[in-house]
Coordinates of C-alpha atoms in Angstrom, one line a residue:
M1 CA -126.3 17.5 117.0
A2 CA -124.6 21.5 117.7
R3 CA -121.4 19.4 118.6
S4 CA -121.7 17.6 115.8
R5 CA -121.8 20.5 113.4
K6 CA -119.4 22.6 115.4
G7 CA -117.3 19.4 114.6
N8 CA -118.0 19.4 111.2
K9 CA -117.4 23.1 110.8
A10 CA -113.9 23.2 112.2
G11 CA -113.2 20.4 110.1
S12 CA -114.3 22.4 107.4
H13 CA -111.7 25.4 108.2
A14 CA -109.2 22.6 108.7
G15 CA -109.6 21.5 105.2
D16 CA -109.2 25.0 103.9
A17 CA -106.1 25.4 105.6
S18 CA -104.4 22.6 103.4
D19 CA -104.8 21.3 100.3
D20 CA -103.7 17.6 101.0
G21 CA -105.9 17.5 103.6
S22 CA -103.1 18.1 106.3
C23 CA -104.3 20.4 109.4
S24 CA -101.7 23.1 109.1
S25 CA -101.4 26.6 110.4
P26 CA -100.2 29.7 107.5
V27 CA -96.8 29.6 108.8
Q28 CA -96.8 25.5 109.0
S29 CA -97.8 25.5 105.0
H30 CA -95.0 28.0 104.1
R31 CA -92.4 25.8 106.1
S32 CA -93.7 23.0 104.4
M33 CA -93.4 24.6 101.0
A34 CA -89.8 25.5 101.7
Q35 CA -88.7 22.2 102.7
S36 CA -90.8 21.2 99.2
S37 CA -88.7 23.8 96.8
N38 CA -85.5 22.4 98.6
R39 CA -86.1 19.4 98.0
A40 CA -87.0 20.0 94.4
K41 CA -83.6 22.0 93.7
P42 CA -81.1 19.2 93.7
A43 CA -83.3 17.8 91.0
V44 CA -83.2 21.1 88.8
E45 CA -79.4 21.2 89.5
S46 CA -79.4 17.9 88.2
K47 CA -81.1 18.2 84.7
E48 CA -78.6 21.4 84.5
D49 CA -75.5 19.1 85.1
Q50 CA -76.6 16.5 82.9
R51 CA -77.3 19.5 80.1
Q52 CA -74.0 20.6 80.8
A53 CA -72.0 17.5 80.7
E54 CA -74.2 16.8 77.0
F55 CA -73.1 20.5 75.7
E56 CA -69.7 19.5 76.9
K57 CA -69.9 16.1 75.4
K58 CA -71.1 17.4 71.7
K59 CA -68.5 20.2 72.1
A60 CA -65.5 17.6 72.3
N61 CA -67.4 15.8 69.9
F62 CA -67.2 18.2 67.1
F63 CA -63.6 19.4 67.8
T64 CA -62.4 15.7 67.5
R65 CA -64.9 15.6 64.3
T66 CA -63.5 18.7 62.7
L67 CA -59.9 17.6 64.0
W68 CA -59.8 14.0 62.4
T69 CA -61.4 15.6 59.2
L70 CA -59.1 18.3 58.8
I71 CA -56.1 15.1 59.1
M72 CA -57.9 13.3 56.5
V73 CA -58.3 16.1 53.7
F74 CA -55.0 17.2 54.1
G75 CA -53.4 13.6 54.2
F76 CA -55.5 12.9 51.2
V77 CA -54.1 15.8 49.1
A78 CA -50.5 15.5 50.4
A79 CA -51.3 11.8 49.0
L80 CA -52.5 12.8 45.6
A81 CA -49.7 15.2 45.2
A82 CA -47.1 12.5 46.0
G83 CA -48.8 10.5 43.2
H84 CA -50.7 7.4 42.1
I85 CA -48.7 4.8 44.1
Y86 CA -49.5 6.4 47.2
V87 CA -53.2 7.1 46.4
I88 CA -53.2 3.6 45.8
V89 CA -51.9 2.7 49.2
I90 CA -54.7 4.6 50.6
I91 CA -57.0 2.5 48.7
T92 CA -55.6 -0.3 50.1
V93 CA -55.3 0.6 53.4
V94 CA -59.2 1.8 53.3
Q95 CA -60.2 -1.9 52.1
I96 CA -58.6 -3.6 54.8
I97 CA -60.1 -1.7 57.7
S98 CA -63.5 -1.5 56.0
F99 CA -63.2 -5.4 55.4
K100 CA -62.1 -5.6 59.0
E101 CA -65.1 -3.7 60.4
V102 CA -67.9 -5.5 58.3
I103 CA -66.4 -8.8 59.3
A104 CA -66.6 -8.2 62.9
I105 CA -70.5 -7.3 62.9
A106 CA -71.5 -10.9 62.3
N107 CA -68.9 -12.3 64.9
V108 CA -69.6 -14.2 67.8
P109 CA -67.0 -13.5 70.4
S110 CA -67.7 -17.0 72.4
R111 CA -67.5 -19.0 69.5
A112 CA -64.5 -17.2 67.8
R113 CA -62.7 -18.0 70.8
Q114 CA -63.4 -21.5 70.1
L115 CA -63.2 -21.6 66.6
R116 CA -59.2 -19.2 66.2
Q117 CA -59.1 -21.0 63.0
T118 CA -62.4 -19.3 61.7
K119 CA -60.7 -15.6 61.9
N120 CA -57.7 -16.3 60.5
L121 CA -59.5 -18.0 57.6
N122 CA -60.8 -14.7 56.9
W123 CA -57.9 -12.9 57.0
Y124 CA -56.9 -15.7 54.3
W125 CA -59.6 -15.2 51.8
L126 CA -59.0 -11.4 52.0
A127 CA -55.3 -11.9 51.2
T128 CA -55.8 -14.4 48.2
T129 CA -58.5 -12.4 46.9
M130 CA -56.2 -9.2 47.0
Y131 CA -53.4 -11.3 45.5
F132 CA -55.7 -12.1 42.6
L133 CA -57.1 -8.7 41.7
Y134 CA -53.9 -6.7 42.1
G135 CA -52.1 -9.3 40.2
E136 CA -54.6 -8.8 37.6
S137 CA -54.1 -4.8 37.5
V138 CA -50.6 -5.5 37.6
I139 CA -50.2 -7.7 34.6
Y140 CA -52.9 -5.3 32.7
Y141 CA -51.4 -1.8 33.1
F142 CA -48.0 -3.1 33.6
K143 CA -47.2 -5.7 31.1
H144 CA -44.2 -3.5 29.7
I145 CA -42.3 -4.6 32.8
V146 CA -44.0 -7.7 33.9
L147 CA -43.2 -9.5 30.6
V148 CA -39.8 -8.7 30.3
D149 CA -38.9 -10.0 34.2
K150 CA -37.2 -13.8 34.3
V151 CA -38.8 -13.4 38.0
L152 CA -42.2 -11.9 37.3
L153 CA -42.9 -13.6 33.6
P154 CA -43.8 -17.3 35.1
L155 CA -46.0 -15.5 38.0
A156 CA -48.1 -13.2 35.1
T157 CA -48.5 -16.2 32.9
H158 CA -50.0 -18.8 35.2
H159 CA -51.5 -15.9 37.4
R160 CA -55.0 -16.7 37.6
F161 CA -54.4 -20.7 37.9
I162 CA -51.8 -19.7 41.1
S163 CA -55.0 -17.6 42.8
F164 CA -57.4 -20.5 41.7
V165 CA -54.9 -22.8 43.7
L166 CA -54.7 -20.7 46.9
Y167 CA -58.4 -20.1 46.8
V168 CA -58.9 -24.1 46.8
F169 CA -56.3 -24.6 49.5
G170 CA -58.5 -22.2 51.9
F171 CA -61.8 -24.0 50.8
V172 CA -60.3 -27.4 51.7
F173 CA -58.9 -25.9 54.9
F174 CA -62.5 -24.8 55.6
V175 CA -64.2 -28.0 55.1
S176 CA -61.6 -30.0 57.2
T177 CA -61.8 -27.7 60.0
L178 CA -65.9 -27.7 60.4
Q179 CA -67.0 -29.0 63.9
A180 CA -70.5 -30.4 65.6
G181 CA -72.3 -28.1 66.9
H182 CA -70.8 -24.7 65.1
Y183 CA -71.7 -25.6 61.5
K184 CA -74.3 -22.7 61.4
F185 CA -71.5 -20.3 62.9
Q186 CA -69.0 -21.6 60.5
F187 CA -70.9 -21.3 57.6
T188 CA -72.4 -18.0 58.4
Q189 CA -69.1 -16.8 58.4
F190 CA -68.2 -18.1 55.1
A191 CA -71.1 -16.5 53.3
W192 CA -70.6 -13.1 55.2
T193 CA -66.8 -13.3 54.3
H194 CA -67.5 -13.7 50.8
M195 CA -70.2 -10.8 50.8
A196 CA -67.7 -8.7 52.2
L197 CA -65.1 -9.5 49.5
Y198 CA -67.6 -8.5 46.7
L199 CA -69.1 -5.6 48.6
I200 CA -65.5 -3.9 49.2
V201 CA -62.3 -5.9 48.0
V202 CA -63.8 -6.2 44.5
Q203 CA -65.3 -2.8 44.3
A204 CA -62.4 -1.2 45.6
H205 CA -59.8 -2.8 43.1
F206 CA -62.5 -1.3 40.3
I207 CA -61.3 2.2 42.1
M208 CA -58.0 1.0 41.8
N209 CA -58.2 0.7 38.5
N210 CA -59.3 4.1 38.0
V211 CA -56.6 5.6 39.4
F212 CA -54.3 3.9 36.5
E213 CA -56.3 5.0 33.7
G214 CA -56.2 8.4 34.9
M215 CA -56.5 10.6 38.5
I216 CA -59.4 12.3 37.2
W217 CA -61.4 9.0 37.0
F218 CA -61.0 8.3 40.8
L219 CA -61.0 11.8 42.1
L220 CA -63.8 13.4 40.4
P221 CA -66.3 10.3 41.2
A222 CA -65.3 10.5 44.7
T223 CA -65.6 14.5 45.3
L224 CA -69.0 14.6 43.7
V225 CA -70.0 12.0 46.5
I226 CA -68.5 14.0 49.1
N227 CA -70.0 17.1 47.6
N228 CA -73.3 15.7 46.9
D229 CA -73.6 14.9 51.0
I230 CA -72.7 18.2 51.7
W231 CA -75.5 19.8 49.8
A232 CA -78.1 17.2 50.6
Y233 CA -77.6 18.4 54.3
I234 CA -77.4 21.7 53.5
C235 CA -81.0 21.5 51.1
G236 CA -82.5 19.1 53.8
I237 CA -82.4 21.5 56.6
T238 CA -83.5 24.4 54.6
F239 CA -86.1 23.1 52.3
G240 CA -86.8 19.8 53.6
R241 CA -90.8 18.8 54.5
T242 CA -90.8 15.4 52.4
Q243 CA -89.4 12.2 54.0
L244 CA -87.3 10.1 51.3
I245 CA -87.2 6.7 52.7
K246 CA -87.9 5.3 55.8
I247 CA -84.9 3.3 56.4
S248 CA -83.3 7.0 56.6
P249 CA -85.8 9.2 58.3
K250 CA -83.9 12.2 58.1
K251 CA -83.2 12.5 54.1
T252 CA -86.2 14.5 52.6
V253 CA -86.7 14.6 48.7
E254 CA -86.1 18.2 48.8
G255 CA -82.3 17.4 49.6
F256 CA -82.3 14.8 47.3
I257 CA -83.0 16.6 44.1
G258 CA -81.4 20.0 45.6
A259 CA -78.3 18.0 46.3
W260 CA -78.3 16.7 42.7
L261 CA -78.7 20.1 40.9
M262 CA -75.7 21.5 43.1
T263 CA -73.8 18.0 42.0
N264 CA -74.0 19.1 38.8
V265 CA -72.9 22.1 38.7
F266 CA -70.2 21.3 41.1
G267 CA -69.3 18.3 38.6
V268 CA -68.6 20.7 35.7
L269 CA -66.6 23.0 37.3
T270 CA -64.5 20.6 39.1
A271 CA -64.1 18.7 35.6
K272 CA -63.0 22.1 33.9
L273 CA -60.2 22.6 36.4
M274 CA -58.8 18.9 36.4
M275 CA -58.6 19.1 32.6
R276 CA -56.2 21.7 32.5
S277 CA -53.7 19.4 33.9
G278 CA -51.4 16.1 32.3
F279 CA -51.3 15.0 35.5
F280 CA -55.2 14.2 36.3
I281 CA -56.2 13.0 32.5
C282 CA -53.1 11.1 31.3
P283 CA -53.1 7.4 32.2
V284 CA -50.1 5.8 34.6
T285 CA -47.1 5.3 32.6
D286 CA -44.7 6.2 35.3
L287 CA -45.2 5.4 39.0
G288 CA -42.8 7.9 39.9
A289 CA -44.8 11.0 38.2
N290 CA -46.3 13.3 41.2
V291 CA -48.7 16.5 40.5
F292 CA -45.4 18.4 40.1
T293 CA -43.6 16.5 37.3
G294 CA -46.9 16.0 35.8
L295 CA -47.3 13.3 33.0
D296 CA -47.2 13.8 29.5
C297 CA -49.9 12.1 26.9
V298 CA -52.1 12.6 23.8
P299 CA -55.4 13.6 25.3
N300 CA -58.7 11.1 25.0
P301 CA -60.5 12.8 22.7
V302 CA -63.4 13.2 25.3
F303 CA -60.9 16.2 26.7
V304 CA -60.6 17.7 23.1
P305 CA -63.1 20.9 22.5
K306 CA -66.0 20.0 20.0
V307 CA -68.8 21.9 18.2
Y308 CA -72.3 20.7 19.2
S309 CA -75.6 21.8 16.9
L310 CA -78.9 21.1 18.0
P311 CA -80.6 17.9 16.4
Q312 CA -82.6 18.3 13.6
F313 CA -85.7 17.4 15.5
V314 CA -85.6 20.6 17.3
F315 CA -87.7 22.9 15.2
L316 CA -85.9 26.1 15.0
P317 CA -86.6 29.1 12.8
P318 CA -85.5 28.9 9.3
G319 CA -81.8 30.2 8.9
F320 CA -81.3 30.0 12.4
N321 CA -78.4 28.1 13.6
F322 CA -77.4 27.4 17.3
S323 CA -74.1 25.6 17.9
F324 CA -71.5 25.7 21.2
T325 CA -68.2 24.0 21.7
T326 CA -67.1 22.3 24.6
E327 CA -65.7 19.2 25.6
P328 CA -67.5 15.9 25.8
M329 CA -66.1 15.1 29.3
M330 CA -69.0 17.9 30.1
F331 CA -71.5 15.5 29.1
H332 CA -70.0 12.5 31.1
T333 CA -69.5 14.6 34.0
L334 CA -73.3 15.2 33.9
A335 CA -73.8 11.3 34.2
L336 CA -71.3 10.7 36.8
A337 CA -73.0 13.8 38.9
T338 CA -76.5 12.1 38.3
F339 CA -75.2 8.7 39.6
A340 CA -73.4 10.2 42.7
S341 CA -76.7 11.8 43.5
L342 CA -79.4 9.7 42.7
I343 CA -77.9 5.9 43.2
A344 CA -74.8 6.2 45.2
P345 CA -76.7 7.3 48.2
F346 CA -78.5 3.8 48.3
G347 CA -75.3 2.5 49.4
G348 CA -75.3 4.4 52.4
F349 CA -79.0 3.3 52.7
F350 CA -77.9 0.0 52.4
A351 CA -75.5 0.4 54.9
S352 CA -77.7 2.2 57.4
G353 CA -80.3 -0.9 57.0
L354 CA -77.4 -3.4 57.8
K355 CA -76.3 -1.4 60.8
R356 CA -80.0 -1.5 61.8
T357 CA -80.3 -5.2 61.5
F358 CA -77.6 -5.6 63.8
K359 CA -78.9 -2.6 66.2
I360 CA -75.5 -0.8 65.7
K361 CA -74.7 3.1 65.5
D362 CA -71.8 2.8 63.7
F363 CA -69.5 0.2 62.1
G364 CA -66.8 0.9 64.2
D365 CA -64.7 3.7 65.6
S366 CA -61.3 3.8 63.5
I367 CA -61.8 7.2 62.9
P368 CA -62.2 9.2 66.0
G369 CA -65.4 11.5 65.9
H370 CA -66.8 9.9 62.4
G371 CA -67.3 6.1 63.4
G372 CA -65.7 3.9 61.3
M373 CA -64.4 3.6 57.6
T374 CA -67.1 1.8 56.0
D375 CA -69.5 4.7 57.7
R376 CA -67.5 7.0 55.2
M377 CA -66.9 5.1 52.1
D378 CA -70.4 3.6 51.9
C379 CA -71.2 5.6 49.1
Q380 CA -67.7 5.5 47.4
F381 CA -67.8 1.7 46.6
I382 CA -70.5 1.7 44.3
M383 CA -69.4 5.0 42.9
G384 CA -66.3 3.9 42.4
F385 CA -67.5 0.6 40.2
F386 CA -70.0 2.7 38.3
A387 CA -67.1 5.0 37.3
Y388 CA -64.8 2.4 35.8
M389 CA -67.9 0.6 33.9
Y390 CA -68.9 4.0 32.4
Y391 CA -65.5 4.9 31.7
H392 CA -64.7 1.4 29.7
S393 CA -68.2 1.7 28.1
F394 CA -68.3 4.7 26.9
I395 CA -64.9 6.6 27.2
A396 CA -61.9 4.2 27.1
I397 CA -60.1 4.1 23.7
H398 CA -59.6 0.5 22.8
K399 CA -56.4 0.2 20.4
A400 CA -53.5 -2.3 20.7
S401 CA -51.0 -0.9 23.3
L402 CA -47.3 -2.1 23.7
G403 CA -48.3 -4.4 26.8
S404 CA -50.7 -6.2 24.5
V405 CA -48.4 -6.0 21.6
M406 CA -45.7 -7.7 23.5
E407 CA -47.8 -10.0 25.5
T408 CA -48.9 -11.4 22.1
A409 CA -45.6 -11.6 20.7
I410 CA -44.1 -13.2 23.7
T411 CA -46.5 -15.5 24.8
G412 CA -48.0 -16.9 21.1
L413 CA -45.1 -16.7 18.9
T414 CA -41.9 -19.4 19.0
V415 CA -38.2 -17.6 19.6
E416 CA -37.2 -17.9 16.4
A417 CA -40.6 -16.0 14.9
Q418 CA -39.7 -13.6 18.1
I419 CA -36.2 -12.9 16.6
E420 CA -37.5 -12.7 12.9
L421 CA -40.2 -9.8 14.6
V422 CA -37.4 -7.9 16.1
R423 CA -35.1 -8.0 13.2
G424 CA -38.2 -6.8 11.1
M425 CA -39.1 -4.4 13.2
A426 CA -35.5 -3.0 13.3
K427 CA -35.3 -2.7 9.6
H428 CA -38.4 -1.1 9.3
L429 CA -37.3 1.4 11.9
N430 CA -34.2 2.2 10.1
N431 CA -35.9 2.8 7.0
Q432 CA -38.0 5.1 8.6
G433 CA -34.7 6.9 10.3
V434 CA -36.1 6.4 13.5
W435 CA -33.1 4.2 14.7
G436 CA -29.5 4.2 13.7
A437 CA -27.8 1.7 11.4
K438 CA -26.6 -0.1 14.4
V439 CA -29.9 -2.3 15.1
R440 CA -29.2 -4.2 11.8
Q441 CA -26.3 -5.6 13.2
G442 CA -28.5 -8.0 15.7
I443 CA -30.1 -8.1 18.9
P444 CA -26.8 -8.2 21.3
T445 CA -25.9 -4.6 20.2
V446 CA -28.8 -3.6 21.9
V447 CA -28.1 -4.9 25.2
S448 CA -24.0 -5.4 24.8
N449 CA -23.4 -2.6 27.6
G450 CA -25.3 -4.6 30.3
H451 CA -27.5 -1.7 30.7
F452 CA -31.2 -1.4 29.6
S453 CA -33.5 1.8 29.9
L454 CA -37.2 1.1 30.4
K455 CA -38.4 4.8 29.8
N456 CA -39.5 5.9 26.3
S457 CA -38.1 2.1 24.6
S458 CA -39.3 1.4 21.6
L459 CA -41.3 -2.2 21.0
T460 CA -38.0 -3.3 19.2
T461 CA -36.2 -2.4 22.0
W462 CA -38.1 -4.2 24.7
L463 CA -38.5 -7.3 22.7
A464 CA -34.8 -7.4 22.3
Y465 CA -34.2 -7.1 26.2
R466 CA -36.9 -9.8 26.5
L467 CA -35.0 -12.5 24.2
S468 CA -32.0 -11.3 25.3
S469 CA -32.6 -12.1 29.0
V470 CA -34.9 -15.1 29.0
Y471 CA -33.6 -16.9 25.9
R472 CA -30.1 -15.8 27.0
I473 CA -29.3 -15.2 23.1
P474 CA -25.4 -15.1 22.4

């Protein structure tokens, strides 16, 4: 029994010598701790290396993102200063790249290799849609050029039918290339392509029309969206507490409302600045115009200051009248800013939901450091569409234009009636002292020298040129 107790006591001391139950002396314990420390050191260094590598990656991404931001900003400003046609080119490039990115999401590489005609057909749909939409814009805004050209006149007259025939060719080709075992993939591509055409190409078409109506109707909505995005971030990280929408957890109600208020202020100041230049407020009449040459026009009434008084239902003290003078454009700017702040962000939320559906981070990598083109333009498409609809509903002045009068005369009157119209206009202008007496001598006199100037020409000259060139009036 004594031996047993001694053994138990020894065992007890041995247990006190080591926490893990091993028998070791203090020296051995120190050595084991040192060895354990040496084994843990590489793990610590590994974590530090990972943190350093992650920091370097973020820093490189920050510089790349900043560099390409500056490139895009300066490139856009340069195109803006160069004139409307360069802005149209940028819009075209943006819509093509965005279409490519969205189409690629639903693509299945293995099946795409087996059905190469599917990819080609997607681009055919894009080309056909762009031909139709761009043709509509050119015919609408440049009738005075298109309708007097012998080559362009037939294309303009039958433009919609030609576009429909092109679409039908694509439809027939699609049906004829359906293959057993690939029906679902092919019809998915068909539906996906048409959705992309509507959400991207069609809406980009309206943005292009905004440029033709006046640069301010393109630039102001675009800058409102960009400014709202910046203020949403600033107000969100400063005051954000309440989540706005589940699809985008980082968006907050405070950032949403704060950005709306700041965007209204920014919009009013920006509109005030743009209204000082005819280049921004005048519709396109000369594609060669730029920010230095400018444009000249009679301003739309929304740009002319107007006196406003408080309505009668606002109860004021007797004899107290309150009025102020401002441009109606200021109120329209508030409407645009409100849409850019409260509705346009849902275009971004829609894009976020789409990316989550397909489990992708970005739509592409076309812009280094920023992701895809669609990631940057998701809110711009719906904003540009709204600006077009708003302009034509509340701002545009619907009156007879040179192009519309010419279209009616050329397409709705006989040759004899057109000649009488020209002579009648010439006589009227001569009686008003606007044009010389040589107009009364007949149409050939107008174009007898073989030259014709498109700039600052009257309706009579246009019709004279039209009749002499198309109908070969001697």
